[in-house]
Short mmCIF file of C-alpha atoms and ligand atoms in Angstrom, two decimals:
data_model
loop_
_atom_site.label_atom_id
_atom_site.label_comp_id
_atom_site.label_asym_id
_atom_site.label_seq_id
_atom_site.Cartn_x
_atom_site.Cartn_y
_atom_site.Cartn_z
CA MET A 45 67.49 -14.80 -102.89
CA LYS A 46 66.78 -13.67 -106.41
CA PRO A 47 69.38 -11.38 -107.96
CA LEU A 48 68.41 -7.86 -108.96
CA LEU A 49 71.73 -6.48 -110.13
CA GLN A 50 75.05 -8.21 -110.73
CA VAL A 51 77.98 -5.88 -111.16
CA ARG A 52 80.87 -7.56 -112.92
CA ASP A 53 84.41 -6.21 -113.25
CA LEU A 54 83.19 -2.63 -113.46
CA ARG A 55 85.80 -0.03 -114.41
CA VAL A 56 85.56 3.73 -114.54
CA THR A 57 88.45 5.75 -115.93
CA PHE A 58 89.06 9.50 -115.75
CA ASP A 59 91.11 10.90 -118.59
CA LEU A 60 92.83 13.96 -117.17
CA GLY A 61 94.65 14.89 -120.38
CA ARG A 62 98.22 15.96 -119.67
CA HIS A 63 97.65 15.15 -115.98
CA GLY A 64 97.35 11.48 -116.81
CA ARG A 65 94.67 8.88 -116.39
CA LEU A 66 93.21 7.24 -113.35
CA THR A 67 90.95 4.28 -112.77
CA ALA A 68 88.61 5.38 -109.98
CA VAL A 69 86.65 2.11 -110.08
CA ASP A 70 88.94 -0.78 -110.81
CA GLY A 71 87.38 -4.18 -111.38
CA VAL A 72 84.46 -3.93 -108.97
CA SER A 73 82.12 -6.94 -108.72
CA PHE A 74 79.19 -7.48 -106.37
CA ASP A 75 75.58 -8.64 -106.32
CA LEU A 76 72.45 -7.01 -105.05
CA ALA A 77 69.58 -9.39 -104.34
CA ARG A 78 65.95 -8.31 -104.43
CA GLY A 79 64.87 -6.58 -101.26
CA GLU A 80 68.36 -6.33 -99.81
CA PHE A 81 69.83 -3.42 -97.88
CA VAL A 82 73.53 -3.17 -98.70
CA ALA A 83 76.09 -0.54 -97.71
CA LEU A 84 79.13 0.53 -99.72
CA VAL A 85 81.70 1.95 -97.33
CA GLY A 86 85.07 3.64 -97.68
CA GLU A 87 86.97 6.82 -96.95
CA SER A 88 86.33 9.88 -99.06
CA GLY A 89 87.86 9.37 -102.51
CA SER A 90 87.64 5.57 -102.44
CA GLY A 91 85.27 5.51 -105.44
CA LYS A 92 81.82 5.07 -103.90
CA SER A 93 80.05 7.87 -105.76
CA THR A 94 81.75 6.99 -109.03
CA THR A 95 80.64 3.37 -108.67
CA ALA A 96 77.05 4.46 -108.02
CA LEU A 97 77.02 6.90 -110.91
CA ALA A 98 78.29 4.12 -113.17
CA LEU A 99 75.33 1.93 -112.14
CA ILE A 100 72.97 4.53 -113.61
CA ARG A 101 75.41 5.44 -116.38
CA LEU A 102 75.79 9.05 -115.30
CA VAL A 103 79.56 9.22 -114.77
CA PRO A 104 80.50 12.83 -115.52
CA PRO A 105 83.20 13.57 -118.10
CA PRO A 106 86.18 13.32 -118.26
CA GLY A 107 85.17 10.02 -116.67
CA PHE A 108 83.82 7.07 -118.62
CA ILE A 109 82.90 3.46 -118.01
CA SER A 110 85.87 1.57 -119.38
CA GLY A 111 84.73 -1.99 -118.78
CA GLY A 112 82.46 -4.46 -117.10
CA ARG A 113 78.88 -5.63 -117.14
CA LEU A 114 75.81 -4.52 -115.22
CA LEU A 115 73.40 -7.41 -115.29
CA TRP A 116 69.92 -6.23 -114.38
CA TRP A 117 67.58 -9.15 -113.72
CA GLU A 118 64.06 -9.23 -115.06
CA ASP A 119 61.74 -12.21 -114.81
CA GLU A 120 62.89 -13.33 -118.28
CA GLY A 121 66.58 -13.10 -117.40
CA PRO A 122 69.34 -10.49 -117.21
CA VAL A 123 69.85 -7.38 -119.36
CA ASP A 124 73.28 -5.74 -119.48
CA LEU A 125 72.59 -2.08 -118.71
CA LEU A 126 75.85 -1.14 -120.41
CA ARG A 127 74.48 -2.45 -123.70
CA LEU A 128 71.32 -0.39 -123.67
CA SER A 129 71.02 2.66 -125.89
CA ALA A 130 71.09 6.06 -124.17
CA SER A 131 67.33 6.43 -124.52
CA GLN A 132 66.62 2.92 -123.23
CA MET A 133 68.81 3.72 -120.24
CA ARG A 134 67.03 7.04 -119.66
CA GLU A 135 63.75 5.16 -119.46
CA ARG A 136 65.08 2.91 -116.73
CA ARG A 137 66.63 5.66 -114.67
CA TRP A 138 64.35 6.67 -111.78
CA ARG A 139 61.83 4.05 -112.85
CA ASP A 140 64.03 0.99 -112.19
CA ILE A 141 66.97 2.62 -110.44
CA ALA A 142 66.68 5.88 -108.54
CA MET A 143 69.60 7.67 -106.95
CA ILE A 144 69.76 10.43 -104.37
CA PHE A 145 72.98 12.27 -105.07
CA GLN A 146 75.50 13.33 -102.49
CA GLY A 147 74.54 16.77 -101.15
CA ALA A 148 71.27 16.80 -103.11
CA GLN A 149 69.29 18.31 -100.23
CA ASN A 150 70.94 21.59 -101.18
CA ALA A 151 70.14 21.16 -104.85
CA LEU A 152 66.36 21.52 -104.62
CA ASN A 153 65.11 24.46 -106.66
CA PRO A 154 64.89 27.36 -104.16
CA VAL A 155 62.12 29.23 -106.00
CA MET A 156 59.78 26.30 -106.56
CA ARG A 157 57.34 24.82 -104.06
CA ILE A 158 57.89 21.13 -103.23
CA ALA A 159 54.61 20.21 -104.95
CA GLU A 160 55.78 21.68 -108.26
CA GLN A 161 59.16 19.97 -107.97
CA MET A 162 57.51 16.63 -107.37
CA ILE A 163 55.15 17.15 -110.28
CA GLU A 164 58.01 18.10 -112.54
CA THR A 165 60.04 15.06 -111.52
CA MET A 166 57.12 12.78 -112.25
CA ARG A 167 56.17 14.44 -115.53
CA ALA A 168 59.70 14.00 -116.85
CA HIS A 169 58.86 10.30 -117.02
CA HIS A 170 55.10 9.83 -117.11
CA SER A 171 52.27 11.84 -118.50
CA MET A 172 49.90 11.78 -115.60
CA PRO A 173 47.22 14.22 -114.45
CA ARG A 174 48.32 16.71 -111.81
CA GLY A 175 45.83 15.50 -109.23
CA GLU A 176 46.98 11.94 -109.54
CA ILE A 177 50.63 12.94 -109.16
CA LEU A 178 49.79 14.99 -106.05
CA GLU A 179 47.98 12.05 -104.53
CA ARG A 180 50.98 9.87 -105.14
CA ALA A 181 53.31 12.58 -103.82
CA ALA A 182 51.28 12.80 -100.62
CA ARG A 183 51.52 9.05 -100.15
CA CYS A 184 55.30 9.14 -100.59
CA LEU A 185 55.65 12.06 -98.18
CA ARG A 186 53.67 10.20 -95.54
CA MET A 187 56.03 7.25 -95.95
CA VAL A 188 58.89 9.50 -94.87
CA ARG A 189 56.72 10.84 -92.04
CA LEU A 190 56.15 14.29 -93.49
CA GLU A 191 52.80 16.05 -93.41
CA PRO A 192 51.85 16.49 -97.11
CA SER A 193 49.49 19.44 -96.59
CA ARG A 194 52.29 21.43 -95.07
CA VAL A 195 55.29 20.23 -97.05
CA LEU A 196 53.80 20.34 -100.55
CA ARG A 197 53.14 24.06 -100.15
CA ALA A 198 56.60 24.82 -98.75
CA TYR A 199 59.68 26.20 -100.43
CA PRO A 200 62.93 24.33 -99.69
CA HIS A 201 64.28 27.06 -97.40
CA GLU A 202 61.23 26.65 -95.15
CA LEU A 203 62.28 23.09 -94.38
CA SER A 204 65.12 21.82 -92.20
CA GLY A 205 68.00 19.86 -93.71
CA GLY A 206 66.52 16.61 -92.43
CA MET A 207 63.12 17.43 -93.93
CA ARG A 208 64.69 18.28 -97.28
CA GLN A 209 66.49 14.96 -97.25
CA ARG A 210 63.17 13.22 -96.54
CA VAL A 211 61.54 15.14 -99.39
CA LEU A 212 64.23 13.78 -101.68
CA ILE A 213 63.60 10.26 -100.48
CA ALA A 214 59.87 10.76 -101.13
CA MET A 215 60.65 12.10 -104.61
CA SER A 216 62.81 9.10 -105.40
CA LEU A 217 59.91 6.83 -104.42
CA LEU A 218 57.45 8.55 -106.77
CA MET A 219 58.20 6.25 -109.64
CA ASN A 220 58.28 3.17 -107.48
CA PRO A 221 61.85 2.15 -108.34
CA ARG A 222 63.21 -1.32 -107.62
CA LEU A 223 66.65 -0.11 -106.59
CA LEU A 224 67.31 3.04 -104.59
CA ILE A 225 70.88 4.31 -104.27
CA LEU A 226 71.55 6.80 -101.48
CA ASP A 227 74.85 8.65 -101.55
CA GLU A 228 75.84 9.87 -98.05
CA PRO A 229 72.18 10.65 -97.21
CA THR A 230 72.86 11.70 -93.62
CA THR A 231 76.35 13.13 -93.77
CA ALA A 232 75.44 16.81 -93.33
CA LEU A 233 72.91 16.18 -90.55
CA ASP A 234 73.12 16.13 -86.77
CA VAL A 235 73.16 12.78 -85.01
CA ILE A 236 69.49 12.77 -83.95
CA THR A 237 68.20 13.72 -87.39
CA GLN A 238 70.56 11.13 -88.84
CA ALA A 239 69.12 8.39 -86.65
CA HIS A 240 65.57 9.42 -87.57
CA ILE A 241 66.29 9.24 -91.30
CA LEU A 242 68.05 5.90 -91.04
CA GLU A 243 65.05 4.52 -89.17
CA ILE A 244 62.73 5.80 -91.91
CA LEU A 245 64.91 4.25 -94.60
CA ARG A 246 64.86 0.88 -92.90
CA GLU A 247 61.12 1.09 -92.49
CA ILE A 248 60.53 1.96 -96.16
CA GLN A 249 62.91 -0.72 -97.27
CA GLU A 250 60.99 -3.35 -95.31
CA GLN A 251 57.54 -2.06 -96.22
CA LEU A 252 58.17 -1.78 -99.93
CA GLY A 253 60.64 -4.64 -100.26
CA LEU A 254 62.86 -2.16 -102.04
CA THR A 255 66.51 -2.91 -102.72
CA MET A 256 68.76 -0.24 -101.25
CA LEU A 257 72.43 0.57 -101.75
CA LEU A 258 73.66 3.08 -99.21
CA LEU A 259 76.99 4.83 -99.69
CA THR A 260 78.73 6.15 -96.63
CA HIS A 261 82.15 6.80 -95.10
CA ASP A 262 80.62 6.18 -91.66
CA LEU A 263 80.40 2.64 -90.29
CA ALA A 264 78.04 3.84 -87.54
CA VAL A 265 75.43 4.46 -90.24
CA VAL A 266 75.90 0.93 -91.53
CA ALA A 267 75.37 -0.66 -88.14
CA LYS A 268 71.90 0.89 -88.00
CA THR A 269 70.74 -0.08 -91.47
CA ALA A 270 72.43 -2.50 -93.84
CA ARG A 271 72.43 -6.27 -93.62
CA ARG A 272 75.52 -6.61 -95.77
CA VAL A 273 78.56 -4.42 -96.27
CA LEU A 274 80.98 -3.84 -99.12
CA ILE A 275 84.23 -2.15 -98.12
CA MET A 276 85.96 -0.11 -100.80
CA TYR A 277 89.54 1.10 -100.88
CA ALA A 278 91.27 2.97 -103.71
CA GLY A 279 88.73 1.92 -106.33
CA GLN A 280 88.42 -1.73 -105.33
CA ILE A 281 86.24 -3.86 -103.09
CA VAL A 282 88.52 -5.24 -100.38
CA GLU A 283 85.98 -6.95 -98.14
CA GLU A 284 82.38 -8.05 -98.20
CA ALA A 285 80.50 -9.50 -95.23
CA PRO A 286 77.18 -9.59 -93.40
CA THR A 287 77.13 -6.51 -91.17
CA GLU A 288 77.16 -8.35 -87.89
CA ALA A 289 80.05 -10.60 -88.87
CA LEU A 290 82.02 -7.63 -90.11
CA PHE A 291 81.67 -5.76 -86.83
CA GLU A 292 82.49 -8.87 -84.88
CA ALA A 293 85.59 -9.84 -86.82
CA PRO A 294 86.87 -7.75 -89.72
CA TYR A 295 89.07 -9.79 -92.07
CA HIS A 296 90.74 -6.89 -93.87
CA PRO A 297 93.21 -4.60 -92.07
CA TYR A 298 91.51 -1.61 -93.71
CA THR A 299 88.11 -2.60 -92.33
CA ARG A 300 89.71 -3.09 -88.98
CA GLY A 301 91.20 0.39 -89.24
CA LEU A 302 87.80 1.87 -90.10
CA LEU A 303 86.26 0.16 -87.09
CA GLN A 304 88.95 1.48 -84.82
CA ALA A 305 88.45 4.98 -86.16
CA MET A 306 84.82 4.86 -85.01
CA PRO A 307 84.26 6.81 -81.80
CA THR A 308 81.26 4.74 -80.73
CA LEU A 309 83.14 1.45 -80.67
CA ARG A 310 84.83 2.36 -77.43
CA GLY A 311 82.21 4.84 -76.41
CA ASP A 312 84.63 7.73 -76.24
CA LEU A 313 86.43 10.00 -78.66
CA ALA A 314 89.75 9.44 -76.95
CA GLY A 315 89.80 5.81 -78.04
CA LYS A 316 89.31 6.80 -81.66
CA ARG A 317 92.36 6.03 -83.77
CA PRO A 318 92.33 7.19 -87.38
CA ILE A 319 94.12 5.05 -89.95
CA PRO A 320 97.57 6.58 -90.42
CA GLY A 321 98.53 7.91 -93.84
CA ALA A 322 96.28 8.78 -96.75
CA PRO A 323 94.73 6.92 -99.70
CA PRO A 324 97.01 6.69 -102.74
CA ASP A 325 97.05 8.96 -105.76
CA LEU A 326 95.08 6.79 -108.17
CA ARG A 327 97.19 7.91 -111.10
CA HIS A 328 100.04 5.95 -109.52
CA PRO A 329 98.59 3.29 -107.22
CA PRO A 330 101.16 1.39 -105.17
CA PRO A 331 102.23 -2.01 -106.53
CA GLY A 332 100.90 -5.15 -104.86
CA CYS A 333 98.16 -4.48 -102.35
CA ARG A 334 97.03 -0.85 -102.59
CA PHE A 335 96.68 -0.65 -98.83
CA HIS A 336 100.18 -1.92 -98.00
CA PRO A 337 101.79 1.50 -97.33
CA ARG A 338 99.27 2.08 -94.51
CA CYS A 339 98.97 -1.48 -93.28
CA PRO A 340 100.47 -2.74 -90.00
CA TYR A 341 100.33 -6.32 -91.33
CA ALA A 342 102.16 -5.64 -94.60
CA SER A 343 104.99 -7.99 -95.58
CA GLU A 344 107.06 -8.55 -98.70
CA ILE A 345 104.32 -10.36 -100.62
CA CYS A 346 101.95 -7.41 -100.05
CA ARG A 347 104.38 -5.06 -101.75
CA GLN A 348 104.65 -7.31 -104.79
CA LEU A 349 101.49 -9.27 -105.39
CA GLU A 350 98.00 -7.83 -105.60
CA PRO A 351 95.69 -9.97 -103.46
CA ALA A 352 92.58 -11.29 -105.21
CA LEU A 353 89.15 -10.88 -103.66
CA GLU A 354 88.60 -14.42 -102.40
CA GLU A 355 85.77 -16.34 -100.83
CA ALA A 356 86.33 -16.82 -97.12
CA GLY A 357 83.55 -18.57 -95.25
CA GLY A 358 80.55 -16.83 -96.82
CA ARG A 359 82.48 -13.58 -97.05
CA ARG A 360 84.98 -12.12 -99.46
CA VAL A 361 88.31 -10.55 -98.63
CA ALA A 362 91.36 -9.32 -100.56
CA CYS A 363 94.30 -9.64 -98.18
CA HIS A 364 97.30 -11.97 -98.02
CA HIS A 365 97.11 -12.00 -94.23
CA TRP A 366 93.38 -12.12 -93.59
CA GLN A 367 93.56 -15.25 -91.44
CA GLN A 368 95.92 -13.51 -89.08
CA VAL A 369 93.77 -10.37 -89.01
CA ALA A 370 90.62 -12.37 -88.34
CA GLN A 371 92.25 -14.18 -85.44
CA GLU A 372 93.72 -11.13 -83.86
CA VAL A 373 90.44 -9.38 -83.78
CA LEU A 374 90.32 -9.02 -80.04
CA ALA A 375 93.92 -7.92 -79.65
CA PRO A 376 93.95 -4.33 -78.49
CA GLU A 377 96.41 -2.25 -80.51
CA PRO A 378 97.33 -2.98 -84.13
CA TYR A 379 97.68 0.73 -84.89
CA GLY A 380 100.03 2.44 -82.49
P1 ADP B 68 83.91 8.78 -102.87
O1 ADP B 68 82.49 8.92 -103.31
O2 ADP B 68 84.23 7.46 -102.28
O3 ADP B 68 84.35 9.90 -101.99
P2 ADP B 68 84.50 9.40 -105.62
O4 ADP B 68 83.83 8.32 -106.39
O5 ADP B 68 83.83 10.72 -105.58
O6 ADP B 68 84.84 8.87 -104.16
O7 ADP B 68 85.95 9.64 -106.22
C1 ADP B 68 86.84 8.57 -106.40
C2 ADP B 68 88.08 9.04 -107.11
O8 ADP B 68 87.75 9.32 -108.46
C3 ADP B 68 88.66 10.33 -106.55
O9 ADP B 68 89.65 10.07 -105.61
C4 ADP B 68 89.27 10.97 -107.77
O10 ADP B 68 90.58 10.50 -107.93
C5 ADP B 68 88.45 10.42 -108.92
N1 ADP B 68 87.48 11.39 -109.48
C6 ADP B 68 86.17 11.51 -109.17
N2 ADP B 68 85.57 12.47 -109.88
C7 ADP B 68 86.54 12.99 -110.68
C8 ADP B 68 86.58 14.02 -111.67
N3 ADP B 68 85.49 14.70 -112.01
N4 ADP B 68 87.76 14.27 -112.26
C9 ADP B 68 88.86 13.56 -111.93
N5 ADP B 68 88.89 12.58 -111.03
C10 ADP B 68 87.75 12.30 -110.41
MG1 MG B 69 81.14 10.35 -102.68
#
């Protein structure tokens, strides 16, 4: 598969003044191939949103990108997005890479009809006649299974949460981006609306051959959409695998913990076992493996030596004991 974006050793630092400094994204590397649907998964605070914002160079202060490369592939070869000027980057945002921000369905302008918001979004990047924009808007709304004649006239409050989220997806498609990043697109929605939106996303992704990066804390969402998964913990990628393989046999104890915290795995809430403990304070990450204080497999080496993210049979994993974890996959109770 042809690469679209190669993220290399990406770092994002927050300078908190007298409260110290933290590296919210710490040496993250992964590839997105053209037309792929990839999920970035981790608990709240693991660095998903910050990673995504770095990809479009919109990390809010006091955060800044403190290292790495973002190789964006064109037919002629790669361009490092981090080397572009601010105005060159602005041109690519939404046109090459669009992002739907976490909670954005509540950020639509309440006093503006959807039509005007779509026109405004488009006009910020292209000078195009109103009629032409509306035609395009209608096409994008139909792709997310909304009725343009009704929705274009509506104000945000006249639409349900699920419809607003679909409007945002339609808006992000206006400029025909090559990469669409979705940050927790279904988190605030009920399960049925969630399933509907995920189905629409998969459909659009296939129809348009769009590359999608979906950020979520919820592995159930991943199972319904992505072909490949990146697992993030405390600012680092700890595992990467094709979705099916990951669900079948997680190699990282953290992934295994996430799977066991899923209610649907056992079909009942009673079987759900959250990972004990909490993610570390990133100003003072634990030495060695960052997950070791919460890990049932941790041994001396884990407390001292940071495991590298290594190739393991077409996957990647950062754990000193991954072979043991992979083998024990069917054992019932690693977290007691
Ligand atoms: P996620 O999207 O996985 O929930 P975030 O990327 O939002 O995680 O946050 C990752 C970490 O980055 C947080 O745990 C926090 O330590 C730090 N962080 C994010 N935004 C800020 C900010 N504005 N100021 C200080 N720290 C921040
Ligand atoms: Mg987030």
